[in-house]
Amino acid sequence: MIFVLALILSLALIIVGIVRFKIHPFFVLLTAAIMYGFITGMEVSQIIDAINGGFGSLMGKIGLIIFFGVVIGTILEKSGGAMVIATRLITLIGEKSIHLAMMLTGYLLSIPVFADSAFIIMNALNKALSEKAKVSYAGTTAALALGLMATHVMVPPTPGPIAAAGILGAELGSVILWGLLISSLSLISCFFFAKKIAAKVHVPIVMETSGDALHKPKLSLSLLAILIPIVLIIVKSVFDYPSLDLQTSPIYPVVHFLGSPVIALLVGVLLSLLLPQQLNEKVFSATGWFGDAVRISAPIILITGAGGIFGAMLQNSGIADFIAAYFSGMTIGIFLPFLLAACLKTAQGSSTVALITTASIVAPMMPALGLDDAFLRTMTVLAIGAGATVVSHANDSFFWVLTQLTGMDVKQGNQVHTMGTLVFGVSAIIILFCVTQLVG
């Protein structure tokens, strides 16, 4: 019973520290992990080993992957590549299908670019097209925001899903493939929510003139930095699939090297350097785009490392044996990771923190929950991602980005965005459960 008490106290410390006292999540997670170790009676040497081993082991696996993913997104955003992709996609789909255009554009952009930044990039275009098409600005905003959230929590190389996959030992190519499938299916209900329900909220459109002369790179070059790393990772996953017996192929060493996530993302970084007009200090310097990527990725990497410490502390304490005995015979499965992530998301606001913290807590419990095989590890990552959207409200920075840029008040934000994230999360966990029953 001491394990449950220690875990509850640790979670309470995390939530109160982040929400009430605004302490950086890294220090809160680290403190909570150490407190958990002492409450459960771990020896000092075990606590120190969990801190060093948990942080170092996880950073060795995914630290560079997170950083390279952020670099790609930063260059796409600042070079104008992200806007080129968005504009072309909307042209292909057509302005008459503005809700679908916004949702799919957000879905694609949020894979390399953070949801907050992608919304800022897209808002002016969304506003102009909504005005031109004479459709509800609230409805198109909901479609855009939910498209952004879907890949933000479910599809690597977004940092949150990468971190969760690394903590749980899920195969990254599998997470990408299933993440694309589950998240896209989950957006079907969100599309109807945006078009039929959110669209009833009246938000006036205030147009602003802009003298923006942003450089516009070629669409093909803009897409390369996103698609090539994903293709390389997926191809490696196919070659690694046991029943296909492709590991004896003469090209396997090349596929294995290029498809390793850290190399695949590095290839993406190199391809993204085709986008800027000039490769100079504006791109490479500590105060340039690379410096911006370092500043953006550093907190995420540190929080992920602290999550690794928390997970190692839980594992070393022996909680897995307790959980195994307590949950024996129960079929709670992927619902526990989903509910835990949802509680953390609702309480403290950050989807990334919810993903990392939940993955850290669940990792030692996987065998007890009946989730300890390759496919179910992937499903667990996605279940945590689904929970990490439920719900976005006033303690989430994305909520305020959305409401402030669109002119919505808090009530309208709750009607349009908070309810939308609930629809997405519930739809996703229902689909995940059905998939696990059919495939597992």
Short mmCIF file of C-alpha atoms in Angstrom, two decimals:
data_model
loop_
_atom_site.label_atom_id
_atom_site.label_comp_id
_atom_site.label_asym_id
_atom_site.label_seq_id
_atom_site.Cartn_x
_atom_site.Cartn_y
_atom_site.Cartn_z
CA MET A 1 0.00 0.00 0.00
CA ILE A 2 2.99 2.29 0.56
CA PHE A 3 3.59 2.29 -3.21
CA VAL A 4 0.14 3.67 -3.94
CA LEU A 5 0.44 6.34 -1.23
CA ALA A 6 3.88 7.39 -2.51
CA LEU A 7 2.63 7.55 -6.09
CA ILE A 8 -0.42 9.63 -5.14
CA LEU A 9 1.74 12.05 -3.13
CA SER A 10 4.22 12.31 -6.01
CA LEU A 11 1.47 13.07 -8.52
CA ALA A 12 -0.04 15.63 -6.15
CA LEU A 13 3.38 17.30 -5.86
CA ILE A 14 3.73 17.38 -9.65
CA ILE A 15 0.30 18.93 -10.18
CA VAL A 16 0.50 21.46 -7.33
CA GLY A 17 4.08 22.41 -8.19
CA ILE A 18 3.31 23.07 -11.85
CA VAL A 19 -0.19 24.54 -11.53
CA ARG A 20 -0.15 26.39 -8.21
CA PHE A 21 3.49 27.45 -7.82
CA LYS A 22 4.47 27.57 -11.54
CA ILE A 23 7.66 25.59 -10.93
CA HIS A 24 9.40 24.27 -14.05
CA PRO A 25 8.24 20.67 -14.72
CA PHE A 26 11.82 19.35 -14.75
CA PHE A 27 12.45 20.30 -11.11
CA VAL A 28 8.99 19.16 -10.04
CA LEU A 29 9.42 15.74 -11.68
CA LEU A 30 12.91 15.34 -10.24
CA THR A 31 11.76 16.28 -6.74
CA ALA A 32 8.71 14.01 -6.98
CA ALA A 33 10.91 11.09 -8.06
CA ILE A 34 13.30 11.56 -5.14
CA MET A 35 10.41 11.94 -2.70
CA TYR A 36 8.86 8.73 -4.03
CA GLY A 37 12.15 6.90 -3.52
CA PHE A 38 12.47 7.94 0.11
CA ILE A 39 8.79 7.26 0.96
CA THR A 40 9.01 3.72 -0.42
CA GLY A 41 12.14 3.01 1.61
CA MET A 42 14.69 2.82 -1.19
CA GLU A 43 18.34 3.02 -0.20
CA VAL A 44 20.28 6.18 -1.02
CA SER A 45 22.46 4.29 -3.51
CA GLN A 46 19.36 3.03 -5.33
CA ILE A 47 17.95 6.56 -5.53
CA ILE A 48 21.22 7.92 -6.93
CA ASP A 49 21.41 5.07 -9.46
CA ALA A 50 17.83 5.76 -10.57
CA ILE A 51 18.62 9.45 -11.09
CA ASN A 52 21.79 8.85 -13.08
CA GLY A 53 20.62 5.75 -14.93
CA GLY A 54 17.09 6.97 -15.65
CA PHE A 55 18.26 10.28 -17.12
CA GLY A 56 21.33 9.01 -18.96
CA SER A 57 19.73 5.91 -20.44
CA LEU A 58 16.75 7.76 -21.85
CA MET A 59 18.78 10.68 -23.19
CA GLY A 60 21.05 8.21 -24.97
CA LYS A 61 18.02 6.86 -26.80
CA ILE A 62 15.97 9.92 -27.69
CA GLY A 63 17.76 13.16 -26.71
CA LEU A 64 19.17 13.80 -30.19
CA ILE A 65 15.98 12.61 -31.87
CA ILE A 66 13.96 15.25 -30.05
CA PHE A 67 16.50 17.96 -30.86
CA PHE A 68 16.73 17.09 -34.56
CA GLY A 69 12.92 17.05 -34.80
CA VAL A 70 12.75 20.55 -33.31
CA VAL A 71 15.47 21.79 -35.71
CA ILE A 72 13.47 20.57 -38.72
CA GLY A 73 10.31 22.25 -37.44
CA THR A 74 12.09 25.52 -36.66
CA ILE A 75 13.66 25.76 -40.12
CA LEU A 76 10.36 24.87 -41.82
CA GLU A 77 8.60 27.58 -39.86
CA LYS A 78 11.15 30.34 -40.28
CA SER A 79 12.02 29.64 -43.92
CA GLY A 80 8.40 29.83 -45.04
CA GLY A 81 8.29 26.14 -45.94
CA ALA A 82 5.45 25.45 -43.53
CA MET A 83 3.30 28.16 -45.12
CA VAL A 84 4.07 26.84 -48.60
CA ILE A 85 2.83 23.37 -47.59
CA ALA A 86 -0.28 24.84 -45.98
CA THR A 87 -1.16 27.04 -48.95
CA ARG A 88 -0.72 24.25 -51.51
CA LEU A 89 -2.75 21.78 -49.48
CA ILE A 90 -5.61 24.25 -49.20
CA THR A 91 -5.42 24.90 -52.95
CA LEU A 92 -5.64 21.16 -53.65
CA ILE A 93 -8.59 20.56 -51.34
CA GLY A 94 -10.40 23.73 -52.34
CA GLU A 95 -11.69 26.71 -50.46
CA LYS A 96 -15.23 25.30 -50.51
CA SER A 97 -14.04 22.49 -48.23
CA ILE A 98 -12.45 24.95 -45.82
CA HIS A 99 -13.04 22.83 -42.69
CA LEU A 100 -11.38 19.79 -44.25
CA ALA A 101 -8.59 21.94 -45.65
CA MET A 102 -7.84 23.47 -42.25
CA MET A 103 -7.97 20.14 -40.45
CA LEU A 104 -5.66 18.34 -42.88
CA THR A 105 -3.27 21.30 -43.03
CA GLY A 106 -3.02 21.37 -39.25
CA TYR A 107 -2.63 17.58 -39.22
CA LEU A 108 0.37 17.72 -41.55
CA LEU A 109 2.04 20.84 -40.11
CA SER A 110 1.97 19.65 -36.50
CA ILE A 111 4.20 16.66 -37.27
CA PRO A 112 7.35 18.82 -37.59
CA VAL A 113 6.13 22.14 -36.12
CA PHE A 114 4.84 22.66 -32.56
CA ALA A 115 1.06 23.04 -32.41
CA ASP A 116 1.27 26.55 -30.90
CA SER A 117 3.64 27.78 -33.61
CA ALA A 118 1.71 26.06 -36.40
CA PHE A 119 -1.53 27.72 -35.24
CA ILE A 120 0.18 31.12 -35.25
CA ILE A 121 1.43 30.45 -38.80
CA MET A 122 -1.98 29.33 -40.03
CA ASN A 123 -4.33 31.74 -38.26
CA ALA A 124 -4.12 34.60 -40.77
CA LEU A 125 -4.76 32.24 -43.68
CA ASN A 126 -7.63 30.56 -41.80
CA LYS A 127 -9.18 33.93 -41.06
CA ALA A 128 -8.90 35.13 -44.67
CA LEU A 129 -10.35 31.94 -46.14
CA SER A 130 -13.20 31.85 -43.62
CA GLU A 131 -14.09 35.43 -44.55
CA LYS A 132 -13.90 34.69 -48.27
CA ALA A 133 -15.93 31.46 -48.04
CA LYS A 134 -18.46 33.06 -45.65
CA VAL A 135 -18.23 30.20 -43.15
CA SER A 136 -18.02 30.25 -39.36
CA TYR A 137 -14.58 31.32 -38.17
CA ALA A 138 -15.12 29.33 -34.95
CA GLY A 139 -15.80 26.16 -36.95
CA THR A 140 -12.70 26.45 -39.11
CA THR A 141 -10.62 27.32 -36.04
CA ALA A 142 -11.83 24.15 -34.30
CA ALA A 143 -10.96 22.10 -37.38
CA LEU A 144 -7.47 23.61 -37.54
CA ALA A 145 -6.80 23.25 -33.80
CA LEU A 146 -7.97 19.61 -33.63
CA GLY A 147 -5.93 18.70 -36.70
CA LEU A 148 -2.90 20.21 -34.98
CA MET A 149 -3.58 18.38 -31.71
CA ALA A 150 -4.03 14.99 -33.39
CA THR A 151 -0.48 14.64 -34.68
CA HIS A 152 0.95 16.68 -31.80
CA VAL A 153 0.13 13.87 -29.37
CA MET A 154 0.24 10.77 -31.60
CA VAL A 155 2.72 11.03 -34.48
CA PRO A 156 6.53 11.22 -34.16
CA PRO A 157 8.77 13.13 -34.75
CA THR A 158 6.68 15.36 -32.48
CA PRO A 159 8.68 15.32 -29.19
CA GLY A 160 5.89 14.05 -26.87
CA PRO A 161 5.18 10.80 -28.74
CA ILE A 162 8.92 10.25 -29.33
CA ALA A 163 9.57 10.56 -25.60
CA ALA A 164 6.69 8.25 -24.67
CA ALA A 165 7.80 5.66 -27.23
CA GLY A 166 11.36 5.79 -25.89
CA ILE A 167 10.25 5.40 -22.28
CA LEU A 168 7.94 2.47 -23.07
CA GLY A 169 10.31 0.79 -25.51
CA ALA A 170 7.85 1.02 -28.41
CA GLU A 171 9.17 0.73 -31.96
CA LEU A 172 9.13 4.19 -33.52
CA GLY A 173 8.14 3.11 -37.02
CA SER A 174 5.16 1.23 -35.61
CA VAL A 175 4.12 4.27 -33.56
CA ILE A 176 4.26 6.45 -36.70
CA LEU A 177 2.18 4.05 -38.81
CA TRP A 178 -0.47 3.29 -36.19
CA GLY A 179 -0.40 6.90 -34.98
CA LEU A 180 -1.23 8.17 -38.46
CA LEU A 181 -4.06 5.66 -38.80
CA ILE A 182 -5.65 6.09 -35.34
CA SER A 183 -5.32 9.88 -35.25
CA SER A 184 -6.82 10.32 -38.73
CA LEU A 185 -9.78 8.05 -37.90
CA SER A 186 -10.31 9.95 -34.64
CA LEU A 187 -10.60 13.21 -36.57
CA ILE A 188 -13.72 12.04 -38.40
CA SER A 189 -15.90 12.83 -35.38
CA CYS A 190 -13.93 16.06 -34.87
CA PHE A 191 -14.73 17.15 -38.44
CA PHE A 192 -18.45 16.90 -37.77
CA PHE A 193 -18.00 18.59 -34.39
CA ALA A 194 -16.20 21.51 -36.05
CA LYS A 195 -18.68 21.85 -38.91
CA LYS A 196 -21.94 21.25 -37.05
CA ILE A 197 -21.38 22.25 -33.40
CA ALA A 198 -18.38 24.60 -33.08
CA ALA A 199 -19.59 26.48 -36.16
CA LYS A 200 -22.65 27.65 -34.17
CA VAL A 201 -20.38 29.81 -31.97
CA HIS A 202 -20.22 33.33 -33.41
CA VAL A 203 -16.74 34.83 -33.53
CA PRO A 204 -16.41 38.00 -35.64
CA ILE A 205 -13.55 38.18 -38.13
CA VAL A 206 -11.33 41.23 -37.81
CA MET A 207 -9.03 41.42 -40.83
CA GLU A 208 -5.60 43.01 -40.49
CA THR A 209 -3.44 44.25 -43.31
CA SER A 210 0.00 42.72 -43.59
CA GLY A 211 3.11 43.60 -45.55
CA ASP A 212 4.54 40.13 -45.17
CA ALA A 213 7.06 39.29 -47.89
CA LEU A 214 8.20 35.97 -46.49
CA HIS A 215 10.48 33.86 -48.68
CA LYS A 216 8.58 30.96 -50.25
CA PRO A 217 10.72 27.89 -50.98
CA LYS A 218 9.60 25.15 -53.38
CA LEU A 219 6.90 22.79 -52.16
CA SER A 220 8.94 19.70 -53.05
CA LEU A 221 11.86 20.87 -50.93
CA SER A 222 9.56 21.78 -48.05
CA LEU A 223 8.04 18.29 -48.03
CA LEU A 224 11.36 16.45 -48.23
CA ALA A 225 12.42 17.35 -44.69
CA ILE A 226 9.17 15.90 -43.30
CA LEU A 227 8.56 12.88 -45.49
CA ILE A 228 12.04 11.43 -46.01
CA PRO A 229 12.78 10.79 -42.29
CA ILE A 230 9.35 9.19 -41.82
CA VAL A 231 9.82 7.00 -44.91
CA LEU A 232 13.31 5.91 -43.76
CA ILE A 233 12.04 4.95 -40.29
CA ILE A 234 9.06 3.03 -41.73
CA VAL A 235 11.22 1.18 -44.28
CA LYS A 236 13.54 0.06 -41.48
CA SER A 237 10.52 -1.15 -39.51
CA VAL A 238 9.40 -3.21 -42.51
CA PHE A 239 12.86 -4.74 -42.91
CA ASP A 240 12.97 -5.54 -39.18
CA TYR A 241 9.61 -7.35 -39.25
CA PRO A 242 10.47 -10.97 -38.27
CA SER A 243 8.15 -12.85 -40.62
CA LEU A 244 9.46 -11.04 -43.72
CA ASP A 245 13.02 -12.28 -43.14
CA LEU A 246 14.59 -9.24 -44.82
CA GLN A 247 17.52 -8.87 -42.44
CA THR A 248 19.66 -11.10 -44.67
CA SER A 249 19.21 -8.69 -47.59
CA PRO A 250 22.48 -7.11 -48.83
CA ILE A 251 20.95 -3.63 -48.48
CA TYR A 252 19.82 -4.23 -44.88
CA PRO A 253 22.93 -2.56 -43.30
CA VAL A 254 22.20 0.61 -45.29
CA VAL A 255 18.47 0.50 -44.40
CA HIS A 256 19.30 -0.19 -40.75
CA PHE A 257 21.67 2.79 -40.61
CA LEU A 258 19.55 5.34 -42.49
CA GLY A 259 16.33 4.17 -40.85
CA SER A 260 17.62 4.48 -37.30
CA PRO A 261 15.58 7.37 -35.91
CA VAL A 262 18.56 9.53 -34.95
CA ILE A 263 20.10 9.20 -38.45
CA ALA A 264 16.74 9.58 -40.22
CA LEU A 265 16.05 12.83 -38.35
CA LEU A 266 19.60 14.03 -39.05
CA VAL A 267 18.93 13.43 -42.75
CA GLY A 268 15.79 15.54 -42.29
CA VAL A 269 17.87 18.34 -40.76
CA LEU A 270 20.26 18.28 -43.73
CA LEU A 271 17.35 18.35 -46.18
CA SER A 272 15.76 21.26 -44.33
CA LEU A 273 18.89 23.30 -45.05
CA LEU A 274 17.78 23.41 -48.69
CA LEU A 275 14.97 25.79 -47.67
CA PRO A 276 16.65 29.03 -46.47
CA GLN A 277 17.62 31.60 -49.10
CA GLN A 278 21.09 31.83 -47.60
CA LEU A 279 22.99 29.56 -45.23
CA ASN A 280 24.61 32.11 -42.94
CA GLU A 281 24.71 33.14 -39.29
CA LYS A 282 20.96 33.80 -39.39
CA VAL A 283 20.54 30.03 -39.68
CA PHE A 284 23.54 28.54 -37.88
CA SER A 285 24.46 30.93 -35.06
CA ALA A 286 23.55 30.73 -31.38
CA THR A 287 21.19 33.67 -31.92
CA GLY A 288 19.87 32.28 -35.22
CA TRP A 289 17.50 29.48 -36.13
CA PHE A 290 19.71 26.74 -34.67
CA GLY A 291 19.93 28.73 -31.45
CA ASP A 292 16.13 29.01 -31.39
CA ALA A 293 15.87 25.24 -31.83
CA VAL A 294 18.23 24.71 -28.88
CA ARG A 295 16.12 27.00 -26.67
CA ILE A 296 12.88 25.26 -27.71
CA SER A 297 14.17 21.70 -27.35
CA ALA A 298 16.18 22.08 -24.13
CA PRO A 299 13.18 22.21 -21.75
CA ILE A 300 11.55 19.26 -23.53
CA ILE A 301 14.73 17.19 -23.33
CA LEU A 302 15.16 18.01 -19.64
CA ILE A 303 11.52 17.20 -18.84
CA THR A 304 11.85 13.92 -20.74
CA GLY A 305 15.01 13.09 -18.79
CA ALA A 306 13.24 13.84 -15.51
CA GLY A 307 10.45 11.55 -16.64
CA GLY A 308 13.09 8.87 -17.19
CA ILE A 309 14.30 9.39 -13.62
CA PHE A 310 10.75 9.06 -12.30
CA GLY A 311 10.25 5.87 -14.29
CA ALA A 312 13.52 4.37 -13.10
CA MET A 313 12.64 5.23 -9.50
CA LEU A 314 9.28 3.47 -9.84
CA GLN A 315 10.89 0.44 -11.44
CA ASN A 316 13.65 0.14 -8.84
CA SER A 317 11.15 0.46 -5.97
CA GLY A 318 9.41 -2.80 -6.84
CA ILE A 319 6.04 -1.24 -7.71
CA ALA A 320 5.71 -3.57 -10.71
CA ASP A 321 5.37 -6.60 -8.42
CA PHE A 322 2.72 -4.83 -6.35
CA ILE A 323 0.77 -3.80 -9.45
CA ALA A 324 1.03 -7.31 -10.87
CA ALA A 325 -0.57 -8.75 -7.76
CA TYR A 326 -3.20 -6.02 -7.50
CA PHE A 327 -4.30 -6.05 -11.15
CA SER A 328 -4.12 -9.80 -11.72
CA GLY A 329 -7.29 -10.92 -13.47
CA MET A 330 -8.38 -7.37 -14.32
CA THR A 331 -8.78 -6.24 -17.95
CA ILE A 332 -8.26 -2.50 -17.55
CA GLY A 333 -5.58 -2.57 -20.30
CA ILE A 334 -5.02 0.64 -22.23
CA PHE A 335 -7.73 2.52 -20.30
CA LEU A 336 -5.43 3.08 -17.29
CA PRO A 337 -2.74 4.92 -19.32
CA PHE A 338 -5.48 6.92 -21.06
CA LEU A 339 -7.19 7.97 -17.81
CA LEU A 340 -3.94 8.80 -16.06
CA ALA A 341 -2.77 10.97 -18.98
CA ALA A 342 -6.19 12.65 -19.11
CA CYS A 343 -6.03 13.49 -15.40
CA LEU A 344 -2.53 14.94 -15.74
CA LYS A 345 -3.42 16.89 -18.89
CA THR A 346 -6.55 18.38 -17.33
CA ALA A 347 -4.73 19.22 -14.10
CA GLN A 348 -1.54 20.83 -15.39
CA GLY A 349 -2.17 21.76 -19.04
CA SER A 350 0.84 20.48 -20.97
CA SER A 351 0.27 17.53 -23.31
CA THR A 352 4.00 16.85 -23.47
CA VAL A 353 4.33 16.69 -19.68
CA ALA A 354 1.25 14.44 -19.51
CA LEU A 355 2.73 12.11 -22.16
CA ILE A 356 6.14 11.87 -20.51
CA THR A 357 4.90 11.56 -16.92
CA THR A 358 2.27 8.94 -17.76
CA ALA A 359 4.72 6.88 -19.80
CA SER A 360 7.19 6.99 -16.92
CA ILE A 361 4.56 5.77 -14.44
CA VAL A 362 3.14 3.09 -16.72
CA ALA A 363 6.47 1.65 -17.95
CA PRO A 364 7.11 -0.68 -14.99
CA MET A 365 3.44 -1.74 -14.96
CA MET A 366 3.25 -2.94 -18.56
CA PRO A 367 3.46 -6.69 -17.82
CA ALA A 368 0.87 -6.41 -15.04
CA LEU A 369 -1.51 -4.55 -17.34
CA GLY A 370 -1.11 -7.17 -20.06
CA LEU A 371 0.51 -4.65 -22.41
CA ASP A 372 4.01 -6.12 -22.60
CA ASP A 373 4.39 -6.97 -26.28
CA ALA A 374 5.49 -4.89 -29.27
CA PHE A 375 2.01 -4.14 -30.64
CA LEU A 376 0.46 -3.27 -27.28
CA ARG A 377 3.40 -1.03 -26.37
CA THR A 378 2.59 0.96 -29.50
CA MET A 379 -1.08 1.06 -28.55
CA THR A 380 -0.15 2.24 -25.05
CA VAL A 381 1.84 5.16 -26.46
CA LEU A 382 -1.18 6.16 -28.53
CA ALA A 383 -3.59 5.69 -25.61
CA ILE A 384 -1.43 8.05 -23.56
CA GLY A 385 -1.45 10.48 -26.49
CA ALA A 386 -5.25 10.31 -26.64
CA GLY A 387 -5.45 11.04 -22.92
CA ALA A 388 -2.96 13.90 -23.29
CA THR A 389 -5.57 15.89 -25.25
CA VAL A 390 -8.35 15.57 -22.62
CA VAL A 391 -8.96 18.38 -22.05
CA SER A 392 -7.25 21.59 -23.16
CA HIS A 393 -8.55 24.53 -21.13
CA ALA A 394 -7.35 27.64 -19.33
CA ASN A 395 -4.15 26.09 -17.92
CA ASP A 396 -2.91 25.12 -21.41
CA SER A 397 -0.80 27.64 -23.34
CA PHE A 398 -2.36 26.48 -26.62
CA PHE A 399 -5.80 27.44 -25.29
CA TRP A 400 -4.63 31.02 -24.79
CA VAL A 401 -2.81 31.17 -28.14
CA LEU A 402 -6.05 30.12 -29.84
CA THR A 403 -8.39 32.43 -27.95
CA GLN A 404 -6.15 35.50 -28.09
CA LEU A 405 -5.41 35.23 -31.81
CA THR A 406 -9.04 34.61 -32.77
CA GLY A 407 -10.65 37.05 -30.36
CA MET A 408 -12.63 34.37 -28.52
CA ASP A 409 -13.49 34.82 -24.87
CA VAL A 410 -12.96 31.99 -22.36
CA LYS A 411 -16.51 30.68 -22.72
CA GLN A 412 -16.19 30.49 -26.49
CA GLY A 413 -12.77 28.85 -26.15
CA ASN A 414 -14.32 26.17 -23.96
CA GLN A 415 -17.16 25.62 -26.43
CA VAL A 416 -14.89 25.43 -29.46
CA HIS A 417 -11.55 24.04 -28.29
CA THR A 418 -12.04 22.37 -24.90
CA MET A 419 -15.06 20.39 -26.09
CA GLY A 420 -13.23 19.56 -29.31
CA THR A 421 -10.28 18.02 -27.47
CA LEU A 422 -12.72 15.94 -25.42
CA VAL A 423 -14.33 14.66 -28.63
CA PHE A 424 -10.94 13.76 -30.07
CA GLY A 425 -9.64 12.01 -26.96
CA VAL A 426 -12.77 9.92 -26.42
CA SER A 427 -12.97 9.00 -30.11
CA ALA A 428 -9.31 7.97 -30.12
CA ILE A 429 -9.51 5.69 -27.08
CA ILE A 430 -12.65 3.98 -28.43
CA ILE A 431 -10.92 3.34 -31.76
CA LEU A 432 -7.78 2.14 -29.97
CA PHE A 433 -9.77 -0.29 -27.88
CA CYS A 434 -11.49 -1.70 -30.97
CA VAL A 435 -8.15 -2.07 -32.76
CA THR A 436 -6.59 -3.92 -29.84
CA GLN A 437 -9.55 -6.31 -29.76
CA LEU A 438 -9.34 -6.98 -33.50
CA VAL A 439 -5.56 -7.10 -33.94
CA GLY A 440 -4.14 -7.91 -30.50
#
